[in-house]
Short mmCIF file of C-alpha atoms in Angstrom, two decimals:
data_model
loop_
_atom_site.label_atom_id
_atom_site.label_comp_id
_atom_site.label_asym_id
_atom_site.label_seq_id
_atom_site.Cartn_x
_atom_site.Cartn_y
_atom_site.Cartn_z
CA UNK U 19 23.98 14.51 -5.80
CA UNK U 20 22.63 11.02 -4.76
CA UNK U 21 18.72 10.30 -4.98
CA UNK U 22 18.12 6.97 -4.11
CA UNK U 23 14.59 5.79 -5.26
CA UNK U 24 13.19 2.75 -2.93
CA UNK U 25 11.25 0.70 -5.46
CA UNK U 26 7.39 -0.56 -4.02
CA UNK U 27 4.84 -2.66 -5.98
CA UNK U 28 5.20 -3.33 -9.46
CA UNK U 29 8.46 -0.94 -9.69
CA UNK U 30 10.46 -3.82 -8.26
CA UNK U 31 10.70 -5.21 -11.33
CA UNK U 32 13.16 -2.50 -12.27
CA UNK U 33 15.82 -4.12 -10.33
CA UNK U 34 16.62 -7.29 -8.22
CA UNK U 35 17.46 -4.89 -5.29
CA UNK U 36 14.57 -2.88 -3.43
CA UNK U 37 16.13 0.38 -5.02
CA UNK U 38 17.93 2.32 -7.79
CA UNK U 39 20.65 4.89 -6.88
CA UNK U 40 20.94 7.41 -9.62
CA UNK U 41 23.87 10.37 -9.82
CA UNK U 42 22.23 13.73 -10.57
CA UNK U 43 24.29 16.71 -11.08
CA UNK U 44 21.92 19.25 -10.48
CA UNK U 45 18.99 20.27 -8.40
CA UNK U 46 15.86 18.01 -10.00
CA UNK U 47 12.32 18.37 -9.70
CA UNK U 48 10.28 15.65 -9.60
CA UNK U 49 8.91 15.54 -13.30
CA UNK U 50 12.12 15.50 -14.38
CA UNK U 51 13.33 12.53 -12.13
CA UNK U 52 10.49 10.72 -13.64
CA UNK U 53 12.21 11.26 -17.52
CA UNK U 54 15.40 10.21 -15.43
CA UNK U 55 13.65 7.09 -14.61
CA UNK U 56 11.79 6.16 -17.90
CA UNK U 57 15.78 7.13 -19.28
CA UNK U 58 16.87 4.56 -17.05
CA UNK U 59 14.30 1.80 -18.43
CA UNK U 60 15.00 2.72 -21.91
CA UNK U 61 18.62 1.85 -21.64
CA UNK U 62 18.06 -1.50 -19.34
CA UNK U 63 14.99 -2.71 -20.48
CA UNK U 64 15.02 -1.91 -24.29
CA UNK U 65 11.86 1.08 -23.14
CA UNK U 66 9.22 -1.71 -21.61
CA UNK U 67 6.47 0.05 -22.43
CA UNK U 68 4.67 -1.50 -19.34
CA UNK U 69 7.29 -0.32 -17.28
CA UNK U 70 6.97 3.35 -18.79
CA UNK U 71 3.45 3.33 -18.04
CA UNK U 72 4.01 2.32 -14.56
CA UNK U 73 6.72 4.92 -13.94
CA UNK U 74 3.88 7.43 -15.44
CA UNK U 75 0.82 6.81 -13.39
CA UNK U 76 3.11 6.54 -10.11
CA UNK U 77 3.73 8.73 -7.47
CA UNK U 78 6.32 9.83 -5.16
CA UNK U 79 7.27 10.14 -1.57
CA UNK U 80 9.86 11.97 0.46
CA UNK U 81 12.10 10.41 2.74
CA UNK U 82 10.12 11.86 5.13
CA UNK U 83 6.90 9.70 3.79
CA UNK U 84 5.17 12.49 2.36
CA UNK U 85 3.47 12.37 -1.37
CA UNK U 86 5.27 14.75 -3.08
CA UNK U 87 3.74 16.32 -6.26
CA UNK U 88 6.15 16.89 -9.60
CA UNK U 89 7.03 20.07 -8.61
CA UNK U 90 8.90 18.79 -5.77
CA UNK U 91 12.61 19.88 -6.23
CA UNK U 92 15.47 17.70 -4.64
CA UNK U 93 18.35 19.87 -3.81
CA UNK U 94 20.80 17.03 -1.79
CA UNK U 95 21.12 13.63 -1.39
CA UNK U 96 18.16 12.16 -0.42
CA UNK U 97 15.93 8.93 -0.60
CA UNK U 98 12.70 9.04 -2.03
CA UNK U 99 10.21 6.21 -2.58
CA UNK U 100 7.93 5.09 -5.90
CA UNK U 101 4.23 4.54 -5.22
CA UNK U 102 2.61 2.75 -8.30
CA UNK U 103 -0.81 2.45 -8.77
CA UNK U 104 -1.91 0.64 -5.40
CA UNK U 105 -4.51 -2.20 -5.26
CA UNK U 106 -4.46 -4.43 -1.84
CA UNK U 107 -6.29 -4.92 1.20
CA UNK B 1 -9.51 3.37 20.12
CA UNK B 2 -7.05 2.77 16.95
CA UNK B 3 -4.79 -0.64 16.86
CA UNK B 4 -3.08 -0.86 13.76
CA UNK B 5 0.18 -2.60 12.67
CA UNK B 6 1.94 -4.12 9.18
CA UNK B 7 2.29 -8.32 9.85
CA UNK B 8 5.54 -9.33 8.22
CA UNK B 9 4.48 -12.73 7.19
CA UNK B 10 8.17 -14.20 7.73
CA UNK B 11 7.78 -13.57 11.45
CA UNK B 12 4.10 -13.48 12.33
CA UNK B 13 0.37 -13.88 11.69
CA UNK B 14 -2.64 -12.04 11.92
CA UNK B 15 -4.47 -13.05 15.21
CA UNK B 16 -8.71 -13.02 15.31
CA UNK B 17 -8.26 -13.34 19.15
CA UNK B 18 -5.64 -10.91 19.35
CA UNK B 19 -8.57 -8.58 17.99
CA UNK B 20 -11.13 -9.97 19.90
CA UNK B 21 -9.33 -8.73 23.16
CA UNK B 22 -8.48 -5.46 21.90
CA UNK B 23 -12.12 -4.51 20.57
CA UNK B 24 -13.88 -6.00 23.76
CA UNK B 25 -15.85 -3.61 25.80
CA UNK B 26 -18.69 -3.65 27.98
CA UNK B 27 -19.30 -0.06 26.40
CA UNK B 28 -19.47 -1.62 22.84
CA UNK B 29 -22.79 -3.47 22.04
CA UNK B 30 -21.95 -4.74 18.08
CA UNK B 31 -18.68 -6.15 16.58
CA UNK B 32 -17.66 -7.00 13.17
CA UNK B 33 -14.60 -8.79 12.48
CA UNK B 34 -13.89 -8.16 8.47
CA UNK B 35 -10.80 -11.02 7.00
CA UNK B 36 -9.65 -10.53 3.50
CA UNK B 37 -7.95 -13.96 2.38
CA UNK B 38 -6.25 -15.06 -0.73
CA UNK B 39 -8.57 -16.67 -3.14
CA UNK B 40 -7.86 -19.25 -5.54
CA UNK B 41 -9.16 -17.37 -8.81
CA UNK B 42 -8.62 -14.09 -10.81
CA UNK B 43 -9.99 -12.93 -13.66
CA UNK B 44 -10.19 -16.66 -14.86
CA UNK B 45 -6.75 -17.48 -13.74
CA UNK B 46 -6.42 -20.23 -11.02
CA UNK B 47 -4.19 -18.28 -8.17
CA UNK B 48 -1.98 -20.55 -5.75
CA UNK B 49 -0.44 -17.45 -3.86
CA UNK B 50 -0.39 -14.08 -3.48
CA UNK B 51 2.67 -12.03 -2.43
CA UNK B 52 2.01 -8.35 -0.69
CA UNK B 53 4.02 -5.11 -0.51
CA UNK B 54 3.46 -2.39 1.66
CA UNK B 55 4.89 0.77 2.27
CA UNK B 56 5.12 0.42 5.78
CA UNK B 57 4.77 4.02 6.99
CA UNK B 58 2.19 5.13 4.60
CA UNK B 59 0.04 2.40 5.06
CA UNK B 60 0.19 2.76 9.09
CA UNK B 61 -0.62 6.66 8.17
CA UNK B 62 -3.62 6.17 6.05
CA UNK B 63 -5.38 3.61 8.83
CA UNK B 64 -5.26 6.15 10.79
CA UNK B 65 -6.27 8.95 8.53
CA UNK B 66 -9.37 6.82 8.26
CA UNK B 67 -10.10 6.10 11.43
CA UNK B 68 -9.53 9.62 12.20
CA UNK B 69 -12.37 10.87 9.72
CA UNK B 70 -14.88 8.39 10.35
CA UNK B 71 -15.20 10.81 13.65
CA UNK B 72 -17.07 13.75 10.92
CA UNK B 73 -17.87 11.65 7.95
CA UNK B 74 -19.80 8.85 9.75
CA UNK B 75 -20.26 10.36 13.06
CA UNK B 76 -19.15 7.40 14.78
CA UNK B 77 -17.16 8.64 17.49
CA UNK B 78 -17.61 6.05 20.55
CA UNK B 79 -15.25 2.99 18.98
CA UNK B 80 -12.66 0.62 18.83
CA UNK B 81 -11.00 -0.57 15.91
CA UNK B 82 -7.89 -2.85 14.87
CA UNK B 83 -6.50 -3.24 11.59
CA UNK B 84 -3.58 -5.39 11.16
CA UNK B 85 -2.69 -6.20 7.44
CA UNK B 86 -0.22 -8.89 6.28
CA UNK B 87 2.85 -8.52 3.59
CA UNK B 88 4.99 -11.26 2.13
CA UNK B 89 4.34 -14.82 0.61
CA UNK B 90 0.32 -15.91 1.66
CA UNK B 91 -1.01 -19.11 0.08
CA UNK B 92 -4.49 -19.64 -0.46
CA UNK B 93 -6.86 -18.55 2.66
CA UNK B 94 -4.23 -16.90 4.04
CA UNK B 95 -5.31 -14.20 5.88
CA UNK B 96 -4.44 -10.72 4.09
CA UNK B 97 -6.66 -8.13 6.32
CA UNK B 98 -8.16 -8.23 9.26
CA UNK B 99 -10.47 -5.16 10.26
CA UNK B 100 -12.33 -5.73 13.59
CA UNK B 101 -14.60 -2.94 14.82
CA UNK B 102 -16.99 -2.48 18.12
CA UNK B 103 -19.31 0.74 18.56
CA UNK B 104 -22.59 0.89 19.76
CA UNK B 105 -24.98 -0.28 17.94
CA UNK B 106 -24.89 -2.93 15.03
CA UNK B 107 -25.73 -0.21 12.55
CA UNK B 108 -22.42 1.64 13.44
CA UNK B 109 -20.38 -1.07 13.36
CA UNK B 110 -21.28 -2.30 9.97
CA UNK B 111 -21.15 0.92 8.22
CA UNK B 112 -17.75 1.84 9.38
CA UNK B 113 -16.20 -1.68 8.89
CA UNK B 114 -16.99 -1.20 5.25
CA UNK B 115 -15.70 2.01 5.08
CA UNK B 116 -12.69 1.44 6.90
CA UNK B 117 -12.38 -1.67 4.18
CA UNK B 118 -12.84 0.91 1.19
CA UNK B 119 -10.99 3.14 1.64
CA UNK B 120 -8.06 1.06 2.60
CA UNK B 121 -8.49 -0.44 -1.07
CA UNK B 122 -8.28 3.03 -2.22
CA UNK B 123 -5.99 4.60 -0.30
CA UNK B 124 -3.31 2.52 1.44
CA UNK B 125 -0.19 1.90 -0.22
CA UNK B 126 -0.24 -1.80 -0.90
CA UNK B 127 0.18 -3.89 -3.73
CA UNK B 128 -0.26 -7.50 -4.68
CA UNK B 129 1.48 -9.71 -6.98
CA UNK B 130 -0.50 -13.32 -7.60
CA UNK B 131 1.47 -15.88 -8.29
CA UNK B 132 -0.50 -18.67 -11.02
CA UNK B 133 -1.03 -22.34 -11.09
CA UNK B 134 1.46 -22.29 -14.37
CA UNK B 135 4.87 -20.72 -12.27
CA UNK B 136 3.93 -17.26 -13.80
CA UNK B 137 3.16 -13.65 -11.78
CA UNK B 138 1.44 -10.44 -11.95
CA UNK B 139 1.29 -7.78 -10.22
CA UNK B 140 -2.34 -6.37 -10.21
CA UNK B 141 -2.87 -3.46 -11.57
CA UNK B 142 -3.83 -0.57 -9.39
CA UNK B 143 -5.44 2.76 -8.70
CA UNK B 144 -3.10 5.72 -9.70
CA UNK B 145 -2.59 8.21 -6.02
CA UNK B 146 -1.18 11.20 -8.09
CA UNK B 147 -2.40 14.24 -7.01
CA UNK B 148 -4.37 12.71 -4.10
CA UNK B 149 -3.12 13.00 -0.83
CA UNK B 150 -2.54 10.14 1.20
#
């Protein structure tokens, strides 16, 4: 299965595209996307510890732009969306 | 009366007069026009830019979740309001926010342009990264949304 995260905010900084595609072989929930995630940054970015904290105090949306708690399972190929901590206006 | 929109900076800019028309009404007797621009210092650092993200969808959704519940919570329901915010590159005085509201009575109208201003801060998915007078960036550290519902 293909999640495809859309990166917002400070999460851009994850990648020089505006996502991360990640191969998941089995139904995934959303806390354990995040350890996905924070798996991914270990490996690329030698665990940036500002990076782990951002991927822990963010939360997620559903392709259809709902928040989604970490309970949230994804059973099939979907896109889903990071929301860091927000800040504008 | 809701007008909201996300101003891709690339392609367009945030227009007071464009507001002005939308919020005018005979019916309305106050208006406050609310403009967030960039400023040229942060927490001691001299800013020369800032650049905004949005989440296009969810910011469009929480504008109007506000303006929806200023119906109960303020008991404002006789108004117009337009909120057009800005993402991409701005330099300084750039305009980030515009928030232009008409009700009543000048009471109304100032109370729910701040509100509308607050809880956009709180609430709507954006996020800035400044961009300093030495070449580096940061992006600004923000208010967690877990387990609130936008």
């Amino acid at each position: 299965m293909k999640i495809k995260l859309e990166l917002f905010g400070a999460s851009r900084e994850f990648s020089n595209k505006d996502h991360l595609e990640f191969k998941i072989d089995e139904k995934i929930e959303i806390k354990d996307f995040r350890k996905e995630l924070i798996n991914y940054l270990e490996i690329n970015f030698k665990g940036n510890k500002n990076f782990i904290k951002i991927v822990e105090s963010s939360a997620f949306c559903s392709e259809n732009n709902n928040i989604i708690n970490d309970n949230y399972k994804i059973t099939k190929d979907q896109k889903i969306g990071i929301i860091p901590p927000i800040g504008g206006g | 009366m809701l007008h909201t929109r996300i101003i891709d900076i690339k392609n367009d800019k945030i227009s007071i007069a464009k507001a002005e028309k939308f919020i005018s009404s005979s019916k309305f007797g106050a208006s406050i026009f609310f403009t967030g621009t960039v400023r040229d210092v942060n927490e001691n650092k001299k800013v020369t830019a800032i650049t905004y993200d949005t989440h296009d969808v969810l910011v469009i959704k929480s504008f109007e979740d506000i303006y929806k519940e200023t119906d109960e919570k303020l008991q404002i329901k006789d108004k117009a309001v337009f909120i057009e915010h800005t993402k991409g590159y701005l330099s300084l005085g750039d305009i980030s926010i515009l928030i232009a509201v008409a009700c009543k009575h000048r009471d109304q109208a100032y109370v729910l342009s701040r509100y509308i201003i607050e809880e956009v801060k709180k609430r709507s998915p954006i996020w800035k990264k400044e961009h300093y007078e030495d070449q580096t960036t940061e992006w600004l550290k923000g208010k967690s949304i877990i387990d609130e519902k936008l």
